[in-house]
Amino acid sequence: LETWVQDGSEPSDLRVGAYKAWKRCAGFVVSKALSWLQTIKTGATPDADDELCGALLCDLYPAYVAPALIFDHWHIPKRQSKFGRYRWFWDRALWAQTPHDGFAALAEGWWRLHPAITEVRDYDAAKMPSKVLTAALEHAGDHASDATLYDWLGLCLDEYGSSRLEDQQHTVRAWLAERPDRMKAVTAVGLLDTRPDAQGHRPFSKAEARLHGASRPRDWLFWLLDQAAQANEPELAKYCFLPGAHAAIEPISGLDSPSMEQIEAWVQAHSARWPGAQRWLEDAWSMPMDHWKGDEGRRRRQALVRQRETDGKRRRDLEPHLPSLLDGTAAPGLLYHVAVAHEHGFS
């Protein structure tokens, strides 16, 4: 039976059948099963369609292969069109068999091997980071440290720091939105942890990218101003200051925006610590004459004028037909256009 199990020239169903028979006859020798799993991983034991690997994983996890180490045996399926025992384990059995206190170790294990998402063509493989993150948040997120949570939230970022949550966006965003203090704490960890890039700049925005688009708490801008006041370097202070300064003249929907007077008071209060704060304020509230926003503003105003002229002409054209619309004698073509306008919400 052991010879059949290890013989890569035999059909996978026969090998898995021999493995099941071996378990009944030998009483499931764990050391032998672990050795087969290891040799499959190294390639010494062939497993062309991952069926034997899947059967072994289902039997060995989590009692003999711990959650922290299980992803050492994960790989893109060799036959991507086959939904067999291997896919079954990673898609269903892994989550059902993991003990409640094992999900944190799952996340740590994935982070150890895959700190950033890489492009893969396999659909299930692409979803794995999102599944790991969601399970870790739901089962262990409230007990994880802020630094650990920051690492976990990086599971679904690509090498450029962009969010790559698959079909778990709503779950992750909702979990974060329900915990505004954790959002702030995690972001604070990231802001302090951000390292310079190749150009010597510190991409602080990557810290907020780990929030994956979750709705910020209403006091987010004021919290950032507090971070600016407490920052240990001017680059970080400026990054935290600018959102509130911009919002003072262009308020952000859903957030409490500081007034211009509050921003000016902040600059005055912290000018001794941050001598460049007055320049930051000038940069936020002014722009060169040839700035692209000026052209954009002119285009928007011109488009608004054209839209008002079009709306006025439409009203003038329709006004003579209002009586026929009210008494039902309007031409079918006019009734059709009115119905289309109503259906699509035209004004």
CSV table of C-alpha atoms in Angstrom, one decimal, residues 19 63 82 130 145 186:
chain,number,residue,atom,x,y,z
A,19,TYR,CA,-3.7,5.9,1.3
A,63,ALA,CA,-3.4,18.4,15.0
A,82,LYS,CA,-9.7,20.6,-11.2
A,130,SER,CA,-8.6,38.3,1.5
A,145,SER,CA,-1.9,44.4,19.1
A,186,VAL,CA,-3.2,51.3,13.2
